[in-house]
Amino acid sequence: MKFFIDTADLEEIREAHDMGVLDGVTTNPSLMKKASQRAGRRLDFHQHIFDICELVDGDVSAEVTGVTYAAIMEEAKALAAIHSNVVVKVPLILDGIKAINSLSKLGIKVNCTLCFSPTQALIAAKAGATYISPFLGRVDDMSADGMQLLQEVVTIYANYGLETQILAASIRHPVHVVKSALMGAHVATMPLGVIKKLLLHPLTDRGLKQFLTDWDQYKQTPR
Ligand code: G3P
């Protein structure tokens, strides 16, 4: 399973990258706003995406904000020209699906975002999306089951050998990651906090403490 970090914050990306387990990055307009607020100034979108791409050797999703076919195509081409790592994020709307079809024919990689149903995922794959992003946490927020959505997408894609990669998004906690991995999602994109939680276990901490205590006592034992 590939691990992507879901942030536009360069410091967070650097921290995850330093762990040596980072395969890519996903950003969106809200995350650009957050990173700009943290920086105390409006970050230049294209420059910022370039900076992320220079840092991480993997797919970096950058989202369009146009909602018409023409606007999406224009923005997508400009974003794809920033760096070979860029994957253009396109919303799952009618004009977005049309654009995904055209972009895939141009060889531009697309992450189809804001997926909340299996039929949306099926259409995105048929249109040629490189990635589909089911939003697990936001489905859960509606008192529905994000993991059931993911399972349905996994099954439908497997039934027809669809090549679109399943990118589990809107991940809120490690159980989302475990269940996504068990279902065979290709990618999990998650905030830095969730990446860090993946390696936590109190028995590891307790065991290490005991080992170090015993090691000290071992060293104090006369030869
Ligand atoms: O990048 C899209 C997705 O992961 C957003 O997550 O937490 O805003 O629902 P969230």
PDB file of C-alpha atoms and ligand atoms in Angstrom:
ATOM      1  CA  MET A   1       0.000   0.000   0.000  1.00  0.00           C
ATOM      2  CA  LYS A   2       1.285   3.448  -0.887  1.00  0.00           C
ATOM      3  CA  PHE A   3       1.236   6.166   1.773  1.00  0.00           C
ATOM      4  CA  PHE A   4       0.435   9.715   0.675  1.00  0.00           C
ATOM      5  CA  ILE A   5       0.295  12.672   3.029  1.00  0.00           C
ATOM      6  CA  ASP A   6      -2.852  14.801   2.842  1.00  0.00           C
ATOM      7  CA  THR A   7      -1.498  18.295   3.363  1.00  0.00           C
ATOM      8  CA  ALA A   8      -0.024  21.298   1.583  1.00  0.00           C
ATOM      9  CA  ASP A   9       2.194  22.154   4.547  1.00  0.00           C
ATOM     10  CA  LEU A  10       5.846  21.838   3.477  1.00  0.00           C
ATOM     11  CA  GLU A  11       7.067  21.243   7.027  1.00  0.00           C
ATOM     12  CA  GLU A  12       4.634  18.373   7.514  1.00  0.00           C
ATOM     13  CA  ILE A  13       5.565  16.932   4.120  1.00  0.00           C
ATOM     14  CA  ARG A  14       9.259  17.174   5.016  1.00  0.00           C
ATOM     15  CA  GLU A  15       8.654  15.433   8.355  1.00  0.00           C
ATOM     16  CA  ALA A  16       6.778  12.531   6.720  1.00  0.00           C
ATOM     17  CA  HIS A  17       9.374  12.359   3.947  1.00  0.00           C
ATOM     18  CA  ASP A  18      12.148  12.093   6.530  1.00  0.00           C
ATOM     19  CA  MET A  19      10.452   8.962   7.906  1.00  0.00           C
ATOM     20  CA  GLY A  20      11.227   7.331   4.549  1.00  0.00           C
ATOM     21  CA  VAL A  21       7.721   5.951   4.071  1.00  0.00           C
ATOM     22  CA  LEU A  22       6.153   8.653   1.924  1.00  0.00           C
ATOM     23  CA  ASP A  23       5.049   7.800  -1.621  1.00  0.00           C
ATOM     24  CA  GLY A  24       3.179  10.958  -2.571  1.00  0.00           C
ATOM     25  CA  VAL A  25       1.130  13.982  -1.547  1.00  0.00           C
ATOM     26  CA  THR A  26      -2.482  15.077  -1.946  1.00  0.00           C
ATOM     27  CA  THR A  27      -3.512  18.705  -1.656  1.00  0.00           C
ATOM     28  CA  ASN A  28      -6.788  20.529  -2.116  1.00  0.00           C
ATOM     29  CA  PRO A  29      -7.934  24.178  -1.966  1.00  0.00           C
ATOM     30  CA  SER A  30      -8.753  23.925   1.750  1.00  0.00           C
ATOM     31  CA  LEU A  31      -5.287  22.550   2.496  1.00  0.00           C
ATOM     32  CA  MET A  32      -3.710  25.387   0.432  1.00  0.00           C
ATOM     33  CA  LYS A  33      -5.676  27.878   2.557  1.00  0.00           C
ATOM     34  CA  LYS A  34      -4.468  26.188   5.740  1.00  0.00           C
ATOM     35  CA  ALA A  35      -0.823  26.158   4.591  1.00  0.00           C
ATOM     36  CA  SER A  36      -1.076  29.835   3.614  1.00  0.00           C
ATOM     37  CA  GLN A  37      -2.555  30.733   6.990  1.00  0.00           C
ATOM     38  CA  ARG A  38       0.290  28.911   8.718  1.00  0.00           C
ATOM     39  CA  ALA A  39       2.835  30.690   6.510  1.00  0.00           C
ATOM     40  CA  GLY A  40       1.153  34.031   7.270  1.00  0.00           C
ATOM     41  CA  ARG A  41       0.889  34.905   3.572  1.00  0.00           C
ATOM     42  CA  ARG A  42      -0.842  33.667   0.429  1.00  0.00           C
ATOM     43  CA  LEU A  43       1.437  31.016  -1.018  1.00  0.00           C
ATOM     44  CA  ASP A  44       1.809  31.029  -4.796  1.00  0.00           C
ATOM     45  CA  PHE A  45      -0.134  27.914  -5.806  1.00  0.00           C
ATOM     46  CA  HIS A  46       1.948  26.819  -8.798  1.00  0.00           C
ATOM     47  CA  GLN A  47       5.263  27.585  -7.107  1.00  0.00           C
ATOM     48  CA  HIS A  48       4.133  25.743  -3.993  1.00  0.00           C
ATOM     49  CA  ILE A  49       3.142  22.642  -5.964  1.00  0.00           C
ATOM     50  CA  PHE A  50       6.538  22.774  -7.689  1.00  0.00           C
ATOM     51  CA  ASP A  51       8.286  22.970  -4.303  1.00  0.00           C
ATOM     52  CA  ILE A  52       6.353  19.926  -3.061  1.00  0.00           C
ATOM     53  CA  CYS A  53       7.243  18.003  -6.230  1.00  0.00           C
ATOM     54  CA  GLU A  54      10.928  18.804  -5.769  1.00  0.00           C
ATOM     55  CA  LEU A  55      10.735  17.424  -2.231  1.00  0.00           C
ATOM     56  CA  VAL A  56       8.775  14.224  -2.838  1.00  0.00           C
ATOM     57  CA  ASP A  57       9.611  11.754  -5.567  1.00  0.00           C
ATOM     58  CA  GLY A  58       6.056  10.561  -6.160  1.00  0.00           C
ATOM     59  CA  ASP A  59       2.625  11.636  -7.301  1.00  0.00           C
ATOM     60  CA  VAL A  60       1.534  15.070  -6.051  1.00  0.00           C
ATOM     61  CA  SER A  61      -2.154  15.900  -6.469  1.00  0.00           C
ATOM     62  CA  ALA A  62      -3.020  19.517  -7.287  1.00  0.00           C
ATOM     63  CA  GLU A  63      -6.686  20.414  -7.615  1.00  0.00           C
ATOM     64  CA  VAL A  64      -8.458  22.479 -10.246  1.00  0.00           C
ATOM     65  CA  THR A  65     -11.085  24.988  -9.118  1.00  0.00           C
ATOM     66  CA  GLY A  66     -12.868  25.411 -12.452  1.00  0.00           C
ATOM     67  CA  VAL A  67     -16.214  23.653 -12.790  1.00  0.00           C
ATOM     68  CA  THR A  68     -16.758  23.841 -16.543  1.00  0.00           C
ATOM     69  CA  TYR A  69     -15.084  21.522 -19.053  1.00  0.00           C
ATOM     70  CA  ALA A  70     -13.124  24.374 -20.635  1.00  0.00           C
ATOM     71  CA  ALA A  71     -11.939  25.792 -17.322  1.00  0.00           C
ATOM     72  CA  ILE A  72     -10.951  22.384 -15.969  1.00  0.00           C
ATOM     73  CA  MET A  73      -9.001  21.549 -19.132  1.00  0.00           C
ATOM     74  CA  GLU A  74      -7.142  24.864 -19.098  1.00  0.00           C
ATOM     75  CA  GLU A  75      -6.230  24.601 -15.409  1.00  0.00           C
ATOM     76  CA  ALA A  76      -5.336  20.925 -15.684  1.00  0.00           C
ATOM     77  CA  LYS A  77      -2.892  21.520 -18.537  1.00  0.00           C
ATOM     78  CA  ALA A  78      -1.229  24.360 -16.625  1.00  0.00           C
ATOM     79  CA  LEU A  79      -0.931  22.255 -13.465  1.00  0.00           C
ATOM     80  CA  ALA A  80       0.436  19.244 -15.344  1.00  0.00           C
ATOM     81  CA  ALA A  81       3.098  21.490 -16.897  1.00  0.00           C
ATOM     82  CA  ILE A  82       4.481  22.439 -13.455  1.00  0.00           C
ATOM     83  CA  HIS A  83       6.282  19.133 -12.869  1.00  0.00           C
ATOM     84  CA  SER A  84       6.168  15.518 -14.036  1.00  0.00           C
ATOM     85  CA  ASN A  85       5.042  14.454 -10.522  1.00  0.00           C
ATOM     86  CA  VAL A  86       1.796  16.420 -10.760  1.00  0.00           C
ATOM     87  CA  VAL A  87      -1.481  14.532 -10.804  1.00  0.00           C
ATOM     88  CA  VAL A  88      -4.419  16.812 -11.528  1.00  0.00           C
ATOM     89  CA  LYS A  89      -7.276  16.537  -9.072  1.00  0.00           C
ATOM     90  CA  VAL A  90     -10.670  16.899 -10.758  1.00  0.00           C
ATOM     91  CA  PRO A  91     -14.071  16.881  -8.994  1.00  0.00           C
ATOM     92  CA  LEU A  92     -16.598  14.170  -9.708  1.00  0.00           C
ATOM     93  CA  ILE A  93     -19.088  16.290 -11.646  1.00  0.00           C
ATOM     94  CA  LEU A  94     -20.327  15.947 -15.228  1.00  0.00           C
ATOM     95  CA  ASP A  95     -17.833  18.389 -16.738  1.00  0.00           C
ATOM     96  CA  GLY A  96     -15.130  16.835 -14.579  1.00  0.00           C
ATOM     97  CA  ILE A  97     -15.841  13.390 -16.035  1.00  0.00           C
ATOM     98  CA  LYS A  98     -15.702  14.822 -19.576  1.00  0.00           C
ATOM     99  CA  ALA A  99     -12.385  16.496 -18.736  1.00  0.00           C
ATOM    100  CA  ILE A 100     -10.981  13.292 -17.195  1.00  0.00           C
ATOM    101  CA  ASN A 101     -11.752  11.494 -20.440  1.00  0.00           C
ATOM    102  CA  SER A 102      -9.898  14.128 -22.489  1.00  0.00           C
ATOM    103  CA  LEU A 103      -7.006  14.434 -20.031  1.00  0.00           C
ATOM    104  CA  SER A 104      -6.430  10.683 -19.953  1.00  0.00           C
ATOM    105  CA  LYS A 105      -6.190  10.712 -23.752  1.00  0.00           C
ATOM    106  CA  LEU A 106      -3.564  13.460 -23.463  1.00  0.00           C
ATOM    107  CA  GLY A 107      -1.592  11.307 -21.008  1.00  0.00           C
ATOM    108  CA  ILE A 108      -2.267  13.655 -18.072  1.00  0.00           C
ATOM    109  CA  LYS A 109      -2.738  11.774 -14.804  1.00  0.00           C
ATOM    110  CA  VAL A 110      -5.947  12.543 -12.893  1.00  0.00           C
ATOM    111  CA  ASN A 111      -7.051  11.983  -9.311  1.00  0.00           C
ATOM    112  CA  CYS A 112     -10.852  12.067  -9.396  1.00  0.00           C
ATOM    113  CA  THR A 113     -11.902  13.614  -6.099  1.00  0.00           C
ATOM    114  CA  LEU A 114     -15.036  13.996  -3.962  1.00  0.00           C
ATOM    115  CA  CYS A 115     -16.236  10.426  -4.561  1.00  0.00           C
ATOM    116  CA  PHE A 116     -19.083   9.365  -2.294  1.00  0.00           C
ATOM    117  CA  SER A 117     -20.801   6.532  -4.190  1.00  0.00           C
ATOM    118  CA  PRO A 118     -19.875   3.361  -6.081  1.00  0.00           C
ATOM    119  CA  THR A 119     -21.573   4.613  -9.253  1.00  0.00           C
ATOM    120  CA  GLN A 120     -19.423   7.744  -9.178  1.00  0.00           C
ATOM    121  CA  ALA A 121     -16.356   5.539  -8.831  1.00  0.00           C
ATOM    122  CA  LEU A 122     -17.448   3.347 -11.744  1.00  0.00           C
ATOM    123  CA  ILE A 123     -17.945   6.352 -14.017  1.00  0.00           C
ATOM    124  CA  ALA A 124     -14.581   7.854 -13.037  1.00  0.00           C
ATOM    125  CA  ALA A 125     -12.818   4.614 -13.926  1.00  0.00           C
ATOM    126  CA  LYS A 126     -14.628   4.342 -17.241  1.00  0.00           C
ATOM    127  CA  ALA A 127     -13.566   7.923 -18.011  1.00  0.00           C
ATOM    128  CA  GLY A 128      -9.912   6.942 -17.462  1.00  0.00           C
ATOM    129  CA  ALA A 129      -9.046   8.409 -14.059  1.00  0.00           C
ATOM    130  CA  THR A 130      -5.632   7.359 -12.740  1.00  0.00           C
ATOM    131  CA  TYR A 131      -6.916   7.499  -9.146  1.00  0.00           C
ATOM    132  CA  ILE A 132     -10.347   7.536  -7.544  1.00  0.00           C
ATOM    133  CA  SER A 133     -10.625   9.147  -4.101  1.00  0.00           C
ATOM    134  CA  PRO A 134     -13.494   7.823  -1.977  1.00  0.00           C
ATOM    135  CA  PHE A 135     -13.827  10.147   1.042  1.00  0.00           C
ATOM    136  CA  LEU A 136     -14.150   7.698   3.934  1.00  0.00           C
ATOM    137  CA  GLY A 137     -14.314  10.104   6.883  1.00  0.00           C
ATOM    138  CA  ARG A 138     -16.835  12.410   5.277  1.00  0.00           C
ATOM    139  CA  VAL A 139     -19.147   9.454   4.575  1.00  0.00           C
ATOM    140  CA  ASP A 140     -18.813   8.424   8.227  1.00  0.00           C
ATOM    141  CA  ASP A 141     -19.647  12.030   9.192  1.00  0.00           C
ATOM    142  CA  MET A 142     -23.065  11.512   7.537  1.00  0.00           C
ATOM    143  CA  SER A 143     -23.762   8.493   9.785  1.00  0.00           C
ATOM    144  CA  ALA A 144     -23.096   6.227   6.801  1.00  0.00           C
ATOM    145  CA  ASP A 145     -20.226   3.737   6.375  1.00  0.00           C
ATOM    146  CA  GLY A 146     -17.156   4.941   4.497  1.00  0.00           C
ATOM    147  CA  MET A 147     -15.573   1.502   4.647  1.00  0.00           C
ATOM    148  CA  GLN A 148     -18.615  -0.051   2.967  1.00  0.00           C
ATOM    149  CA  LEU A 149     -18.219   2.449   0.133  1.00  0.00           C
ATOM    150  CA  LEU A 150     -14.564   1.479  -0.218  1.00  0.00           C
ATOM    151  CA  GLN A 151     -15.415  -2.239  -0.247  1.00  0.00           C
ATOM    152  CA  GLU A 152     -17.983  -1.695  -2.988  1.00  0.00           C
ATOM    153  CA  VAL A 153     -15.498   0.236  -5.112  1.00  0.00           C
ATOM    154  CA  VAL A 154     -12.828  -2.439  -4.613  1.00  0.00           C
ATOM    155  CA  THR A 155     -15.280  -5.188  -5.626  1.00  0.00           C
ATOM    156  CA  ILE A 156     -16.641  -3.358  -8.670  1.00  0.00           C
ATOM    157  CA  TYR A 157     -13.151  -2.509  -9.963  1.00  0.00           C
ATOM    158  CA  ALA A 158     -11.985  -6.105  -9.422  1.00  0.00           C
ATOM    159  CA  ASN A 159     -15.067  -7.511 -11.189  1.00  0.00           C
ATOM    160  CA  TYR A 160     -14.144  -5.679 -14.377  1.00  0.00           C
ATOM    161  CA  GLY A 161     -10.373  -5.432 -14.086  1.00  0.00           C
ATOM    162  CA  LEU A 162     -10.550  -1.620 -13.998  1.00  0.00           C
ATOM    163  CA  GLU A 163      -7.085  -0.120 -13.735  1.00  0.00           C
ATOM    164  CA  THR A 164      -7.950   3.073 -11.839  1.00  0.00           C
ATOM    165  CA  GLN A 165      -6.094   3.021  -8.536  1.00  0.00           C
ATOM    166  CA  ILE A 166      -8.162   3.304  -5.374  1.00  0.00           C
ATOM    167  CA  LEU A 167      -6.918   6.118  -3.151  1.00  0.00           C
ATOM    168  CA  ALA A 168      -8.597   5.985   0.262  1.00  0.00           C
ATOM    169  CA  ALA A 169      -9.052   9.639   1.258  1.00  0.00           C
ATOM    170  CA  SER A 170     -10.542  11.631   4.123  1.00  0.00           C
ATOM    171  CA  ILE A 171      -8.833   9.226   6.495  1.00  0.00           C
ATOM    172  CA  ARG A 172      -9.258  10.224  10.128  1.00  0.00           C
ATOM    173  CA  HIS A 173      -7.627   7.422  12.153  1.00  0.00           C
ATOM    174  CA  PRO A 174      -5.483   4.253  11.886  1.00  0.00           C
ATOM    175  CA  VAL A 175      -8.499   1.904  11.690  1.00  0.00           C
ATOM    176  CA  HIS A 176      -9.403   3.537   8.370  1.00  0.00           C
ATOM    177  CA  VAL A 177      -5.879   2.668   7.194  1.00  0.00           C
ATOM    178  CA  VAL A 178      -5.989  -0.932   8.438  1.00  0.00           C
ATOM    179  CA  LYS A 179      -9.378  -1.617   6.874  1.00  0.00           C
ATOM    180  CA  SER A 180      -8.339   0.069   3.600  1.00  0.00           C
ATOM    181  CA  ALA A 181      -5.221  -2.115   3.475  1.00  0.00           C
ATOM    182  CA  LEU A 182      -7.240  -5.261   4.208  1.00  0.00           C
ATOM    183  CA  MET A 183      -9.562  -4.362   1.344  1.00  0.00           C
ATOM    184  CA  GLY A 184      -6.623  -3.800  -0.974  1.00  0.00           C
ATOM    185  CA  ALA A 185      -6.819  -0.043  -1.571  1.00  0.00           C
ATOM    186  CA  HIS A 186      -3.744   0.976  -3.575  1.00  0.00           C
ATOM    187  CA  VAL A 187      -3.120   4.173  -1.617  1.00  0.00           C
ATOM    188  CA  ALA A 188      -4.076   5.746   1.710  1.00  0.00           C
ATOM    189  CA  THR A 189      -3.740   9.499   1.963  1.00  0.00           C
ATOM    190  CA  MET A 190      -3.710  10.790   5.513  1.00  0.00           C
ATOM    191  CA  PRO A 191      -2.743  13.738   7.684  1.00  0.00           C
ATOM    192  CA  LEU A 192       0.670  13.656   9.379  1.00  0.00           C
ATOM    193  CA  GLY A 193      -1.002  12.927  12.727  1.00  0.00           C
ATOM    194  CA  VAL A 194      -2.494   9.689  11.404  1.00  0.00           C
ATOM    195  CA  ILE A 195       0.812   8.614   9.792  1.00  0.00           C
ATOM    196  CA  LYS A 196       2.508   9.049  13.170  1.00  0.00           C
ATOM    197  CA  LYS A 197      -0.228   7.126  14.997  1.00  0.00           C
ATOM    198  CA  LEU A 198       0.349   4.119  12.726  1.00  0.00           C
ATOM    199  CA  LEU A 199       3.525   3.230  14.614  1.00  0.00           C
ATOM    200  CA  LEU A 200       2.249   3.724  18.154  1.00  0.00           C
ATOM    201  CA  HIS A 201       1.618   0.882  20.584  1.00  0.00           C
ATOM    202  CA  PRO A 202       1.768   1.115  24.400  1.00  0.00           C
ATOM    203  CA  LEU A 203       3.249  -2.396  24.620  1.00  0.00           C
ATOM    204  CA  THR A 204       6.161  -1.251  22.427  1.00  0.00           C
ATOM    205  CA  ASP A 205       6.815   1.675  24.788  1.00  0.00           C
ATOM    206  CA  ARG A 206       6.441  -0.512  27.883  1.00  0.00           C
ATOM    207  CA  GLY A 207       8.623  -3.263  26.389  1.00  0.00           C
ATOM    208  CA  LEU A 208      11.347  -0.822  25.380  1.00  0.00           C
ATOM    209  CA  LYS A 209      11.358   0.795  28.822  1.00  0.00           C
ATOM    210  CA  GLN A 210      11.767  -2.641  30.411  1.00  0.00           C
ATOM    211  CA  PHE A 211      14.563  -3.634  27.991  1.00  0.00           C
ATOM    212  CA  LEU A 212      16.483  -0.425  28.720  1.00  0.00           C
ATOM    213  CA  THR A 213      16.042  -0.818  32.497  1.00  0.00           C
ATOM    214  CA  ASP A 214      17.218  -4.437  32.317  1.00  0.00           C
ATOM    215  CA  TRP A 215      20.138  -3.411  30.115  1.00  0.00           C
ATOM    216  CA  ASP A 216      21.279  -0.862  32.715  1.00  0.00           C
ATOM    217  CA  GLN A 217      21.069  -3.518  35.436  1.00  0.00           C
ATOM    218  CA  TYR A 218      22.937  -6.015  33.218  1.00  0.00           C
ATOM    219  CA  LYS A 219      25.764  -3.492  32.753  1.00  0.00           C
ATOM    220  CA  GLN A 220      25.986  -2.938  36.525  1.00  0.00           C
ATOM    221  CA  THR A 221      26.322  -6.663  37.167  1.00  0.00           C
ATOM    222  CA  PRO A 222      29.944  -7.502  38.165  1.00  0.00           C
ATOM    223  CA  ARG A 223      31.828  -9.662  35.643  1.00  0.00           C
TER     224      ARG A 223
HETATM  225  O1  G3P B   1      -7.715  15.381   0.221  1.00  0.00           O
HETATM  226  C1  G3P B   1      -9.046  15.100   0.333  1.00  0.00           C
HETATM  227  C2  G3P B   1      -9.501  14.459   1.621  1.00  0.00           C
HETATM  228  O2  G3P B   1      -8.543  13.592   2.119  1.00  0.00           O
HETATM  229  C3  G3P B   1     -10.076  15.422   2.610  1.00  0.00           C
HETATM  230  O3  G3P B   1     -10.146  14.915   3.918  1.00  0.00           O
HETATM  231  O4  G3P B   1     -10.460  15.243   6.340  1.00  0.00           O
HETATM  232  O5  G3P B   1     -11.056  17.102   4.766  1.00  0.00           O
HETATM  233  O6  G3P B   1     -12.464  15.060   4.889  1.00  0.00           O
HETATM  234  P1  G3P B   1     -11.086  15.633   5.039  1.00  0.00           P
END
